[in-house]
Amino acid sequence: MARKRLSKKNQSIINSLLFFLSAIATISCLIMYLWVYTEIDETVLYIEIQNSTVKELNNEIYELKSLIESLNRADAIAKRAKDELKMGFTEPETLNVVIESSDGITL
């Protein structure tokens, strides 16, 4: 069987169509690449912001725990009561309890 040869006009149209399709495919791939790249870059930036926020919050928690521990000490409580609340220390009271039993013996 004899094959039909493509005319130069048809061959030129096919070549132009292939070039156009390959150019469209290349441009589409580049656009997709840039879109994916920007999404990844934004996600990495978001993760870095979250990590720095976590570090700041951990540091603040550590500082608050340290402050709480220092305020829980007895000497710090006494100093604060004396200075800020103007409280004074009192002498301890002693109580004597007299109990009389039915025998008449005082304990």
PDB file of N, CA and C in Angstrom, residues 2 8-9 11 33-34 43 47 53 60 66 72 102 106:
ATOM      1  N   ALA A   2       0.421   2.124  -0.730  1.00  0.00           N
ATOM      2  CA  ALA A   2       1.154   3.377  -0.828  1.00  0.00           C
ATOM      3  C   ALA A   2       0.623   4.352   0.223  1.00  0.00           C
ATOM      4  N   LYS A   8       3.111  20.092   2.254  1.00  0.00           N
ATOM      5  CA  LYS A   8       3.910  21.022   3.044  1.00  0.00           C
ATOM      6  C   LYS A   8       3.008  21.922   3.885  1.00  0.00           C
ATOM      7  N   LYS A   9       1.845  22.234   3.366  1.00  0.00           N
ATOM      8  CA  LYS A   9       0.917  23.092   4.108  1.00  0.00           C
ATOM      9  C   LYS A   9       0.410  22.359   5.351  1.00  0.00           C
ATOM     10  N   GLN A  11       1.852  19.808   6.853  1.00  0.00           N
ATOM     11  CA  GLN A  11       2.991  19.580   7.733  1.00  0.00           C
ATOM     12  C   GLN A  11       3.324  20.859   8.510  1.00  0.00           C
ATOM     13  N   TYR A  33       4.290  25.651  38.838  1.00  0.00           N
ATOM     14  CA  TYR A  33       5.482  25.622  39.681  1.00  0.00           C
ATOM     15  C   TYR A  33       5.543  26.849  40.575  1.00  0.00           C
ATOM     16  N   LEU A  34       5.302  28.028  40.024  1.00  0.00           N
ATOM     17  CA  LEU A  34       5.332  29.253  40.824  1.00  0.00           C
ATOM     18  C   LEU A  34       4.230  29.252  41.875  1.00  0.00           C
ATOM     19  N   THR A  43       3.591  28.704  53.622  1.00  0.00           N
ATOM     20  CA  THR A  43       3.415  27.716  54.681  1.00  0.00           C
ATOM     21  C   THR A  43       4.638  27.667  55.593  1.00  0.00           C
ATOM     22  N   ILE A  47       4.736  28.522  59.548  1.00  0.00           N
ATOM     23  CA  ILE A  47       5.290  27.592  60.541  1.00  0.00           C
ATOM     24  C   ILE A  47       6.366  28.288  61.375  1.00  0.00           C
ATOM     25  N   THR A  53       6.274  32.020  68.083  1.00  0.00           N
ATOM     26  CA  THR A  53       5.228  32.283  69.076  1.00  0.00           C
ATOM     27  C   THR A  53       5.283  31.257  70.193  1.00  0.00           C
ATOM     28  N   GLU A  60       7.586  32.940  78.448  1.00  0.00           N
ATOM     29  CA  GLU A  60       6.691  33.641  79.371  1.00  0.00           C
ATOM     30  C   GLU A  60       6.197  32.700  80.472  1.00  0.00           C
ATOM     31  N   SER A  66       8.742  30.972  87.539  1.00  0.00           N
ATOM     32  CA  SER A  66       9.813  31.466  88.394  1.00  0.00           C
ATOM     33  C   SER A  66       9.291  32.520  89.364  1.00  0.00           C
ATOM     34  N   ASN A  72       6.113  32.309  96.486  1.00  0.00           N
ATOM     35  CA  ASN A  72       5.643  31.293  97.423  1.00  0.00           C
ATOM     36  C   ASN A  72       6.585  31.119  98.617  1.00  0.00           C
ATOM     37  N   SER A 102     -14.451  15.338 138.128  1.00  0.00           N
ATOM     38  CA  SER A 102     -15.472  15.072 139.161  1.00  0.00           C
ATOM     39  C   SER A 102     -14.827  14.717 140.502  1.00  0.00           C
ATOM     40  N   THR A 106      -7.790  19.248 139.781  1.00  0.00           N
ATOM     41  CA  THR A 106      -7.656  20.173 138.686  1.00  0.00           C
ATOM     42  C   THR A 106      -6.498  19.710 137.798  1.00  0.00           C
TER      43      THR A 106
END
